[in-house]
Amino acid sequence: MAIDVLSFGETMLRLTAPGGVRLETTPVLQVYVGGTESNTLSCLARLGLDATWMSALPSTPIGRHVETELRGHGVDTRHIVWAGDSARLGTFYAEEAVNPLGLQVHYDRANSACALINPDAVNYDLVDMAKMLHLTGITPGIGEGAREVFRRLLVRAREHQVPLSFDVNYRAKLWSPTEAAKGTEEACRQARILFCARADAAELWGITGTPEEILRQMSQRFAGEGKTLVLTLGSEGSAELRNGVYATAPIFPTEGTIRFGSGDAFDAGYLYACLDGPLYQEVYERYGVTPLSFGNALASLKRCIAGDIAVVTPEEVRALLVRKDGARFR
Ligand SMILES: O=C(O)C(=O)C[C@H](O)[C@H](O)COP(=O)(O)O
C-alpha cells in the first residue's frame, strides 16, 4: 500500500455562532469538523492524493461524525484508534465577529481521546509506506499521549528516511512560546519542509525582519541539507527559501473572509505541488505555476468556504490558476 501523505493529530468539532451573533446569546450553533492535519489531508485527498489520517476518536455518534466527514472527502480513516464511549471529543467554539471585535475562539479540548491516546495503539509501520509524514506543532501541545506519538513518529521517519513536513502552527491557548519552542525544536530541525507563519517566528524564536531575513535566520537556526523553509505572510502571500534560493508569491485576490483553515489549505497546495500531483504537473508545464502560488491559490479559495476544510475540486483550482489574468499571479 502506498501513502502519499500520512498525518497524525487531533480533530475537533467547531461550534460556531452565525455571523455577528454572540456565543453568549446565540440560540443556534453551526457544527463543523476541524483539525489542522485533517484539514490539510482532506484537501489533498480531494485533489486525488492518498492521504491517511491517524488519531483517536470516542466510539460515539460524535466521534463517528468526524470520521464520516473525513472519509467523505476521501481521507483514509482506517487507522483511527477508537477510544471507549466515555472518551471525549475535543471541541472549540468560535465567534466570527468582524473587527474591531474580531474572531474569538474558545477551546474545550482538555483530556480528549487524542490528547490521551495510548501511544502503543498507533500503527507506526504506516510511516515506512508514506512518501511524506506531515505533523504540526499543535499535537505535542495537547497532551501526554499525543506528545509521545508525535515523538515516536519523528523517530520512525528519521530511521526510515521518510521526509517530514512540519507546520509550526503555534497556539497560544495551548502553551507558552517557550514551551512551544522547546516542544517543536526537534521537528523543526528534522523537517524537510518547514512551514511557519511570520507571527509565530517572532513569538517562538524572536526572529523578525523582512521575509527573507526571517527565512535566513530560521535556516541558520534549523540548518539541514535539502531543507525548504516556507513563511506565510497573510495578505502579503508567502515566501520560501529552497536550497538557499529565496522566492515569494503574492496572494490571489479574494473577497472571502473566512480565515479558518486557510493556512492548512495553503500547506495542502504546497505539499501537493512538492509531491508532483497531476494537476500541479499540468499547471507547472503550461503556466510555470510555482508551489508557493499553488498553495496561495488553495488558501484563497478556502477563504470563500465556510467550515475548516477546503471543499474544492481540482477543476476549481485549475480555473483559478489559468484564468486569463492568471499570468500576473505566478
Ligand atoms: O486550532 C486547532 O487546533 C485546529 O486544528 C483547528 C483549526 O481547524 C485549525 O487551527 C485551522 O488552522 P489555520 O489554517 O491556521 O486557520
mmCIF file of C-alpha atoms and ligand atoms in Angstrom:
data_model
loop_
_atom_site.group_PDB
_atom_site.id
_atom_site.type_symbol
_atom_site.label_atom_id
_atom_site.label_comp_id
_atom_site.label_asym_id
_atom_site.label_seq_id
_atom_site.Cartn_x
_atom_site.Cartn_y
_atom_site.Cartn_z
ATOM 1 C CA MET A 1 0.000 0.000 0.000
ATOM 2 C CA ALA A 2 1.362 3.410 -0.939
ATOM 3 C CA ILE A 3 0.503 6.517 1.039
ATOM 4 C CA ASP A 4 1.273 9.948 -0.370
ATOM 5 C CA VAL A 5 0.858 11.830 2.907
ATOM 6 C CA LEU A 6 0.437 10.367 6.395
ATOM 7 C CA SER A 7 -0.535 12.521 9.343
ATOM 8 C CA PHE A 8 -1.458 12.299 13.000
ATOM 9 C CA GLY A 9 -3.299 14.885 15.061
ATOM 10 C CA GLU A 10 -6.462 15.924 16.814
ATOM 11 C CA THR A 11 -9.675 16.834 15.026
ATOM 12 C CA MET A 12 -12.449 18.635 16.850
ATOM 13 C CA LEU A 13 -15.944 19.835 16.330
ATOM 14 C CA ARG A 14 -16.096 23.575 15.784
ATOM 15 C CA LEU A 15 -19.296 25.069 17.134
ATOM 16 C CA THR A 16 -19.854 28.478 15.629
ATOM 17 C CA ALA A 17 -22.421 31.179 16.188
ATOM 18 C CA PRO A 18 -23.848 32.565 12.926
ATOM 19 C CA GLY A 19 -22.031 35.690 11.676
ATOM 20 C CA GLY A 20 -22.365 38.584 14.087
ATOM 21 C CA VAL A 21 -24.219 36.613 16.782
ATOM 22 C CA ARG A 22 -22.510 36.396 20.163
ATOM 23 C CA LEU A 23 -21.739 32.986 21.672
ATOM 24 C CA GLU A 24 -23.222 34.253 24.908
ATOM 25 C CA THR A 25 -26.674 34.689 23.372
ATOM 26 C CA THR A 26 -26.819 32.546 20.237
ATOM 27 C CA PRO A 27 -29.784 30.145 20.026
ATOM 28 C CA VAL A 28 -28.033 28.039 17.341
ATOM 29 C CA LEU A 29 -24.550 26.725 16.675
ATOM 30 C CA GLN A 30 -23.271 25.571 13.327
ATOM 31 C CA VAL A 31 -21.214 22.385 13.519
ATOM 32 C CA TYR A 32 -18.013 21.949 11.510
ATOM 33 C CA VAL A 33 -15.256 19.351 11.661
ATOM 34 C CA GLY A 34 -11.853 20.980 12.076
ATOM 35 C CA GLY A 35 -8.312 19.903 12.801
ATOM 36 C CA THR A 36 -5.228 21.318 11.176
ATOM 37 C CA GLU A 37 -3.841 17.952 9.981
ATOM 38 C CA SER A 38 -7.155 16.536 8.774
ATOM 39 C CA ASN A 39 -7.957 19.852 7.065
ATOM 40 C CA THR A 40 -4.749 19.506 5.059
ATOM 41 C CA LEU A 41 -5.313 15.807 4.340
ATOM 42 C CA SER A 42 -8.928 16.362 3.220
ATOM 43 C CA CYS A 43 -7.775 18.951 0.733
ATOM 44 C CA LEU A 44 -5.012 16.629 -0.558
ATOM 45 C CA ALA A 45 -7.495 13.750 -0.880
ATOM 46 C CA ARG A 46 -9.934 15.961 -2.771
ATOM 47 C CA LEU A 47 -7.116 16.725 -5.213
ATOM 48 C CA GLY A 48 -6.596 12.988 -5.687
ATOM 49 C CA LEU A 49 -3.650 12.070 -3.438
ATOM 50 C CA ASP A 50 -3.637 9.159 -0.980
ATOM 51 C CA ALA A 51 -3.974 10.778 2.421
ATOM 52 C CA THR A 52 -4.057 8.753 5.633
ATOM 53 C CA TRP A 53 -5.120 10.210 8.991
ATOM 54 C CA MET A 54 -4.214 8.703 12.348
ATOM 55 C CA SER A 55 -5.841 9.895 15.534
ATOM 56 C CA ALA A 56 -8.113 8.757 18.342
ATOM 57 C CA LEU A 57 -11.862 9.341 18.486
ATOM 58 C CA PRO A 58 -14.538 8.360 21.008
ATOM 59 C CA SER A 59 -16.717 5.419 19.924
ATOM 60 C CA THR A 60 -19.813 7.601 19.937
ATOM 61 C CA PRO A 61 -22.017 9.214 17.288
ATOM 62 C CA ILE A 62 -19.981 12.426 17.516
ATOM 63 C CA GLY A 63 -16.706 10.519 17.103
ATOM 64 C CA ARG A 64 -18.215 8.793 14.063
ATOM 65 C CA HIS A 65 -19.421 12.182 12.776
ATOM 66 C CA VAL A 66 -15.766 13.255 12.450
ATOM 67 C CA GLU A 67 -14.772 10.010 10.723
ATOM 68 C CA THR A 68 -17.735 10.181 8.313
ATOM 69 C CA GLU A 69 -16.843 13.744 7.319
ATOM 70 C CA LEU A 70 -13.175 12.967 6.641
ATOM 71 C CA ARG A 71 -13.955 9.732 4.811
ATOM 72 C CA GLY A 72 -16.410 11.694 2.684
ATOM 73 C CA HIS A 73 -13.536 13.815 1.394
ATOM 74 C CA GLY A 74 -11.564 10.677 0.539
ATOM 75 C CA VAL A 75 -9.216 10.512 3.540
ATOM 76 C CA ASP A 76 -8.165 7.017 4.632
ATOM 77 C CA THR A 77 -9.588 6.742 8.159
ATOM 78 C CA ARG A 78 -8.963 3.027 8.703
ATOM 79 C CA HIS A 79 -6.184 3.576 11.214
ATOM 80 C CA ILE A 80 -8.096 5.653 13.747
ATOM 81 C CA VAL A 81 -7.763 4.396 17.312
ATOM 82 C CA TRP A 82 -11.312 4.098 18.666
ATOM 83 C CA ALA A 83 -11.339 5.007 22.355
ATOM 84 C CA GLY A 84 -14.235 3.944 24.607
ATOM 85 C CA ASP A 85 -17.632 5.618 24.651
ATOM 86 C CA SER A 86 -16.693 7.645 27.737
ATOM 87 C CA ALA A 87 -13.771 9.263 25.873
ATOM 88 C CA ARG A 88 -14.110 12.931 24.901
ATOM 89 C CA LEU A 89 -14.091 14.603 21.517
ATOM 90 C CA GLY A 90 -12.284 17.948 21.647
ATOM 91 C CA THR A 91 -14.481 20.897 20.693
ATOM 92 C CA PHE A 92 -13.948 24.575 20.114
ATOM 93 C CA TYR A 93 -16.372 27.441 19.990
ATOM 94 C CA ALA A 94 -15.949 30.333 17.612
ATOM 95 C CA GLU A 95 -17.484 33.721 17.158
ATOM 96 C CA GLU A 96 -16.764 35.168 13.734
ATOM 97 C CA ALA A 97 -17.305 38.844 14.515
ATOM 98 C CA VAL A 98 -15.845 41.484 12.225
ATOM 99 C CA ASN A 99 -13.262 43.976 13.523
ATOM 100 C CA PRO A 100 -12.856 45.671 15.918
ATOM 101 C CA LEU A 101 -14.497 42.887 17.939
ATOM 102 C CA GLY A 102 -12.741 40.265 15.848
ATOM 103 C CA LEU A 103 -12.651 36.495 15.660
ATOM 104 C CA GLN A 104 -12.743 34.723 19.026
ATOM 105 C CA VAL A 105 -12.001 31.095 19.741
ATOM 106 C CA HIS A 106 -12.584 29.127 22.948
ATOM 107 C CA TYR A 107 -11.201 25.611 23.300
ATOM 108 C CA ASP A 108 -12.818 22.769 25.214
ATOM 109 C CA ARG A 109 -10.328 20.092 24.317
ATOM 110 C CA ALA A 110 -8.521 19.091 27.541
ATOM 111 C CA ASN A 111 -8.300 15.309 28.055
ATOM 112 C CA SER A 112 -9.695 14.488 24.625
ATOM 113 C CA ALA A 113 -9.350 10.984 23.193
ATOM 114 C CA CYS A 114 -6.466 12.188 21.022
ATOM 115 C CA ALA A 115 -4.656 14.012 23.849
ATOM 116 C CA LEU A 116 -4.858 10.866 26.000
ATOM 117 C CA ILE A 117 -4.231 8.333 23.217
ATOM 118 C CA ASN A 118 -2.339 5.183 24.195
ATOM 119 C CA PRO A 119 0.896 5.519 22.163
ATOM 120 C CA ASP A 120 1.164 1.720 21.866
ATOM 121 C CA ALA A 121 -2.148 1.591 19.960
ATOM 122 C CA VAL A 122 -0.789 3.501 16.948
ATOM 123 C CA ASN A 123 0.410 1.694 13.822
ATOM 124 C CA TYR A 124 3.889 3.173 13.265
ATOM 125 C CA ASP A 125 4.538 0.803 10.322
ATOM 126 C CA LEU A 126 2.485 3.185 8.176
ATOM 127 C CA VAL A 127 5.334 5.707 8.303
ATOM 128 C CA ASP A 128 7.528 3.434 6.168
ATOM 129 C CA MET A 129 4.824 3.275 3.476
ATOM 130 C CA ALA A 130 4.430 7.053 3.218
ATOM 131 C CA LYS A 131 6.071 9.429 0.758
ATOM 132 C CA MET A 132 5.739 12.131 3.365
ATOM 133 C CA LEU A 133 4.831 12.498 7.035
ATOM 134 C CA HIS A 134 3.011 15.733 7.881
ATOM 135 C CA LEU A 135 2.845 16.914 11.509
ATOM 136 C CA THR A 136 2.079 20.196 13.225
ATOM 137 C CA GLY A 137 3.148 21.987 16.382
ATOM 138 C CA ILE A 138 -0.355 21.682 17.845
ATOM 139 C CA THR A 139 0.000 17.946 18.518
ATOM 140 C CA PRO A 140 2.831 17.987 21.118
ATOM 141 C CA GLY A 141 0.919 20.752 22.942
ATOM 142 C CA ILE A 142 -2.366 18.936 23.539
ATOM 143 C CA GLY A 143 -1.413 16.195 25.979
ATOM 144 C CA GLU A 144 0.983 13.499 27.009
ATOM 145 C CA GLY A 145 -0.321 10.681 24.802
ATOM 146 C CA ALA A 146 -0.285 12.789 21.648
ATOM 147 C CA ARG A 147 3.174 14.151 22.525
ATOM 148 C CA GLU A 148 4.573 10.614 22.805
ATOM 149 C CA VAL A 149 3.018 9.518 19.486
ATOM 150 C CA PHE A 150 4.476 12.664 17.889
ATOM 151 C CA ARG A 151 7.916 11.794 19.280
ATOM 152 C CA ARG A 152 7.763 8.170 18.081
ATOM 153 C CA LEU A 153 6.605 9.234 14.609
ATOM 154 C CA LEU A 154 9.585 11.572 14.312
ATOM 155 C CA VAL A 155 11.976 8.795 15.313
ATOM 156 C CA ARG A 156 10.409 6.339 12.881
ATOM 157 C CA ALA A 157 10.518 8.838 9.995
ATOM 158 C CA ARG A 158 14.173 9.569 10.775
ATOM 159 C CA GLU A 159 15.080 5.886 10.883
ATOM 160 C CA HIS A 160 13.333 5.159 7.574
ATOM 161 C CA GLN A 161 14.281 8.431 5.882
ATOM 162 C CA VAL A 162 10.694 9.460 5.300
ATOM 163 C CA PRO A 163 10.667 13.225 4.686
ATOM 164 C CA LEU A 164 8.877 15.289 7.304
ATOM 165 C CA SER A 165 6.630 18.227 6.535
ATOM 166 C CA PHE A 166 6.098 20.296 9.681
ATOM 167 C CA ASP A 167 3.877 23.311 10.317
ATOM 168 C CA VAL A 168 4.825 25.212 13.486
ATOM 169 C CA ASN A 169 1.170 26.337 13.989
ATOM 170 C CA TYR A 170 1.688 27.973 17.391
ATOM 171 C CA ARG A 171 -1.470 28.049 19.535
ATOM 172 C CA ALA A 172 -1.126 30.447 22.475
ATOM 173 C CA LYS A 173 -4.127 28.872 24.206
ATOM 174 C CA LEU A 174 -2.276 25.562 24.495
ATOM 175 C CA TRP A 175 1.162 26.527 25.765
ATOM 176 C CA SER A 176 3.659 29.347 26.216
ATOM 177 C CA PRO A 177 6.060 30.385 23.420
ATOM 178 C CA THR A 178 8.983 28.965 25.415
ATOM 179 C CA GLU A 179 7.251 25.611 25.896
ATOM 180 C CA ALA A 180 6.220 25.503 22.233
ATOM 181 C CA ALA A 181 9.740 26.381 21.021
ATOM 182 C CA LYS A 182 11.123 23.521 23.116
ATOM 183 C CA GLY A 183 8.354 21.075 22.184
ATOM 184 C CA THR A 184 8.766 21.651 18.443
ATOM 185 C CA GLU A 185 12.559 22.094 18.245
ATOM 186 C CA GLU A 186 13.328 18.539 17.140
ATOM 187 C CA ALA A 187 10.608 18.569 14.456
ATOM 188 C CA CYS A 188 11.808 21.943 13.137
ATOM 189 C CA ARG A 189 15.314 20.509 12.778
ATOM 190 C CA GLN A 190 14.135 17.296 11.151
ATOM 191 C CA ALA A 191 11.630 18.885 8.741
ATOM 192 C CA ARG A 192 12.381 18.687 5.031
ATOM 193 C CA ILE A 193 9.610 21.255 4.544
ATOM 194 C CA LEU A 194 9.087 23.660 7.430
ATOM 195 C CA PHE A 195 6.001 25.911 7.339
ATOM 196 C CA CYS A 196 5.809 28.886 9.658
ATOM 197 C CA ALA A 197 3.636 31.991 9.932
ATOM 198 C CA ARG A 198 5.533 35.272 10.304
ATOM 199 C CA ALA A 199 3.940 35.976 13.704
ATOM 200 C CA ASP A 200 4.976 32.532 15.012
ATOM 201 C CA ALA A 201 8.654 33.102 14.110
ATOM 202 C CA ALA A 202 8.595 36.286 16.189
ATOM 203 C CA GLU A 203 6.682 34.707 19.073
ATOM 204 C CA LEU A 204 8.659 31.463 19.392
ATOM 205 C CA TRP A 205 12.201 32.458 18.453
ATOM 206 C CA GLY A 206 12.192 36.264 18.456
ATOM 207 C CA ILE A 207 13.004 36.181 14.712
ATOM 208 C CA THR A 208 11.864 39.332 12.901
ATOM 209 C CA GLY A 209 12.757 41.376 9.819
ATOM 210 C CA THR A 210 11.871 41.171 6.147
ATOM 211 C CA PRO A 211 10.524 37.791 4.987
ATOM 212 C CA GLU A 212 13.939 36.968 3.526
ATOM 213 C CA GLU A 213 15.730 37.907 6.757
ATOM 214 C CA ILE A 214 13.292 35.775 8.755
ATOM 215 C CA LEU A 215 13.783 32.768 6.490
ATOM 216 C CA ARG A 216 17.588 33.100 6.522
ATOM 217 C CA GLN A 217 17.624 33.319 10.328
ATOM 218 C CA MET A 218 15.354 30.273 10.547
ATOM 219 C CA SER A 219 17.643 28.448 8.173
ATOM 220 C CA GLN A 220 20.625 29.143 10.438
ATOM 221 C CA ARG A 221 18.722 28.008 13.482
ATOM 222 C CA PHE A 222 17.354 24.802 11.945
ATOM 223 C CA ALA A 223 20.120 24.020 9.462
ATOM 224 C CA GLY A 224 19.591 20.903 7.383
ATOM 225 C CA GLU A 225 20.540 19.691 3.951
ATOM 226 C CA GLY A 226 17.905 19.975 1.226
ATOM 227 C CA LYS A 227 15.571 21.791 3.587
ATOM 228 C CA THR A 228 12.811 24.079 2.358
ATOM 229 C CA LEU A 229 11.512 26.821 4.643
ATOM 230 C CA VAL A 230 8.154 28.379 3.902
ATOM 231 C CA LEU A 231 6.868 31.559 5.508
ATOM 232 C CA THR A 232 3.191 32.508 5.280
ATOM 233 C CA LEU A 233 2.554 36.245 5.224
ATOM 234 C CA GLY A 234 -1.236 36.636 5.322
ATOM 235 C CA SER A 235 -2.385 39.253 2.849
ATOM 236 C CA GLU A 236 1.181 39.574 1.534
ATOM 237 C CA GLY A 237 1.226 35.977 0.242
ATOM 238 C CA SER A 238 4.052 33.585 1.009
ATOM 239 C CA ALA A 239 7.814 33.211 0.708
ATOM 240 C CA GLU A 240 10.242 30.308 0.635
ATOM 241 C CA LEU A 241 13.901 29.552 0.993
ATOM 242 C CA ARG A 242 14.652 26.453 -1.033
ATOM 243 C CA ASN A 243 18.261 25.284 -1.319
ATOM 244 C CA GLY A 244 19.298 28.782 -0.320
ATOM 245 C CA VAL A 245 17.215 30.407 -3.080
ATOM 246 C CA TYR A 246 14.650 32.954 -1.920
ATOM 247 C CA ALA A 247 11.287 33.379 -3.709
ATOM 248 C CA THR A 248 7.908 34.948 -2.989
ATOM 249 C CA ALA A 249 4.381 34.755 -4.417
ATOM 250 C CA PRO A 250 1.502 37.197 -3.900
ATOM 251 C CA ILE A 251 -1.965 36.110 -2.800
ATOM 252 C CA PHE A 252 -4.776 35.587 -5.247
ATOM 253 C CA PRO A 253 -7.183 38.447 -4.631
ATOM 254 C CA THR A 254 -10.205 37.107 -2.784
ATOM 255 C CA GLU A 255 -13.362 38.595 -1.316
ATOM 256 C CA GLY A 256 -13.519 35.662 1.094
ATOM 257 C CA THR A 257 -13.154 36.478 4.777
ATOM 258 C CA ILE A 258 -13.313 33.014 6.359
ATOM 259 C CA ARG A 259 -9.854 32.514 7.790
ATOM 260 C CA PHE A 260 -10.350 29.083 9.410
ATOM 261 C CA GLY A 261 -8.236 26.505 7.636
ATOM 262 C CA SER A 262 -6.681 28.797 5.048
ATOM 263 C CA GLY A 263 -3.195 28.023 6.403
ATOM 264 C CA ASP A 264 -3.981 24.310 6.222
ATOM 265 C CA ALA A 265 -5.254 24.671 2.647
ATOM 266 C CA PHE A 266 -2.025 26.516 1.790
ATOM 267 C CA ASP A 267 0.028 23.622 3.228
ATOM 268 C CA ALA A 268 -2.033 21.155 1.182
ATOM 269 C CA GLY A 269 -1.441 23.089 -2.028
ATOM 270 C CA TYR A 270 2.276 23.432 -1.377
ATOM 271 C CA LEU A 271 2.663 19.733 -0.488
ATOM 272 C CA TYR A 272 0.581 18.682 -3.485
ATOM 273 C CA ALA A 273 2.978 20.636 -5.696
ATOM 274 C CA CYS A 274 6.076 19.207 -3.990
ATOM 275 C CA LEU A 275 4.691 15.686 -4.458
ATOM 276 C CA ASP A 276 4.138 16.459 -8.138
ATOM 277 C CA GLY A 277 0.380 15.860 -8.131
ATOM 278 C CA PRO A 278 -1.034 15.602 -11.684
ATOM 279 C CA LEU A 279 -2.796 18.989 -11.618
ATOM 280 C CA TYR A 280 0.412 20.638 -10.451
ATOM 281 C CA GLN A 281 2.424 18.980 -13.232
ATOM 282 C CA GLU A 282 -0.090 20.319 -15.728
ATOM 283 C CA VAL A 283 -0.158 23.931 -14.497
ATOM 284 C CA TYR A 284 3.605 23.946 -13.976
ATOM 285 C CA GLU A 285 4.287 22.808 -17.534
ATOM 286 C CA ARG A 286 1.723 25.102 -19.133
ATOM 287 C CA TYR A 287 1.952 28.202 -16.978
ATOM 288 C CA GLY A 288 5.054 27.867 -14.804
ATOM 289 C CA VAL A 289 2.991 27.879 -11.597
ATOM 290 C CA THR A 290 5.215 27.504 -8.515
ATOM 291 C CA PRO A 291 4.450 25.526 -5.328
ATOM 292 C CA LEU A 292 4.039 28.828 -3.439
ATOM 293 C CA SER A 293 1.465 30.006 -5.969
ATOM 294 C CA PHE A 294 -0.354 26.698 -5.896
ATOM 295 C CA GLY A 295 -0.545 26.963 -2.089
ATOM 296 C CA ASN A 296 -1.738 30.578 -2.293
ATOM 297 C CA ALA A 297 -4.488 29.529 -4.735
ATOM 298 C CA LEU A 298 -5.830 26.944 -2.276
ATOM 299 C CA ALA A 299 -5.654 29.414 0.623
ATOM 300 C CA SER A 300 -7.556 31.983 -1.392
ATOM 301 C CA LEU A 301 -10.305 29.537 -2.370
ATOM 302 C CA LYS A 302 -10.611 28.368 1.251
ATOM 303 C CA ARG A 303 -11.383 31.914 2.379
ATOM 304 C CA CYS A 304 -14.654 31.683 0.403
ATOM 305 C CA ILE A 305 -15.761 28.427 2.054
ATOM 306 C CA ALA A 306 -17.462 28.016 5.442
ATOM 307 C CA GLY A 307 -16.075 25.351 7.769
ATOM 308 C CA ASP A 308 -12.439 24.370 8.230
ATOM 309 C CA ILE A 309 -11.936 22.182 5.154
ATOM 310 C CA ALA A 310 -11.211 23.464 1.649
ATOM 311 C CA VAL A 311 -14.112 21.748 -0.102
ATOM 312 C CA VAL A 312 -12.825 22.386 -3.617
ATOM 313 C CA THR A 313 -12.473 20.375 -6.813
ATOM 314 C CA PRO A 314 -9.339 20.150 -8.979
ATOM 315 C CA GLU A 315 -11.334 21.933 -11.724
ATOM 316 C CA GLU A 316 -11.933 24.928 -9.446
ATOM 317 C CA VAL A 317 -8.242 25.125 -8.581
ATOM 318 C CA ARG A 318 -7.297 24.877 -12.260
ATOM 319 C CA ALA A 319 -9.821 27.559 -13.177
ATOM 320 C CA LEU A 320 -8.261 29.979 -10.700
ATOM 321 C CA LEU A 321 -4.722 29.224 -11.864
ATOM 322 C CA VAL A 322 -5.410 29.518 -15.591
ATOM 323 C CA ARG A 323 -7.725 32.495 -15.596
ATOM 324 C CA LYS A 324 -6.933 34.909 -18.406
ATOM 325 C CA ASP A 325 -5.293 37.242 -15.922
ATOM 326 C CA GLY A 326 -3.656 34.291 -14.131
ATOM 327 C CA ALA A 327 -0.230 35.171 -15.509
ATOM 328 C CA ARG A 328 0.220 38.004 -13.064
ATOM 329 C CA PHE A 329 -0.324 35.691 -10.102
ATOM 330 C CA ARG A 330 2.538 33.294 -10.797
HETATM 331 O O1 LIG B 1 -6.629 25.063 16.499
HETATM 332 C C1 LIG B 1 -6.606 23.868 16.232
HETATM 333 O O2 LIG B 1 -6.111 23.037 16.988
HETATM 334 C C2 LIG B 1 -7.170 23.344 14.967
HETATM 335 O O3 LIG B 1 -6.627 22.446 14.414
HETATM 336 C C3 LIG B 1 -8.421 23.966 14.432
HETATM 337 C C4 LIG B 1 -8.422 24.621 13.089
HETATM 338 O O4 LIG B 1 -9.111 23.832 12.141
HETATM 339 C C5 LIG B 1 -7.087 24.961 12.550
HETATM 340 O O5 LIG B 1 -6.346 25.508 13.578
HETATM 341 C C6 LIG B 1 -7.146 25.943 11.417
HETATM 342 O O6 LIG B 1 -5.845 26.370 11.148
HETATM 343 P P1 LIG B 1 -5.458 27.570 10.142
HETATM 344 O O7 LIG B 1 -5.399 27.005 8.764
HETATM 345 O O8 LIG B 1 -4.110 28.002 10.598
HETATM 346 O O9 LIG B 1 -6.541 28.590 10.305
#
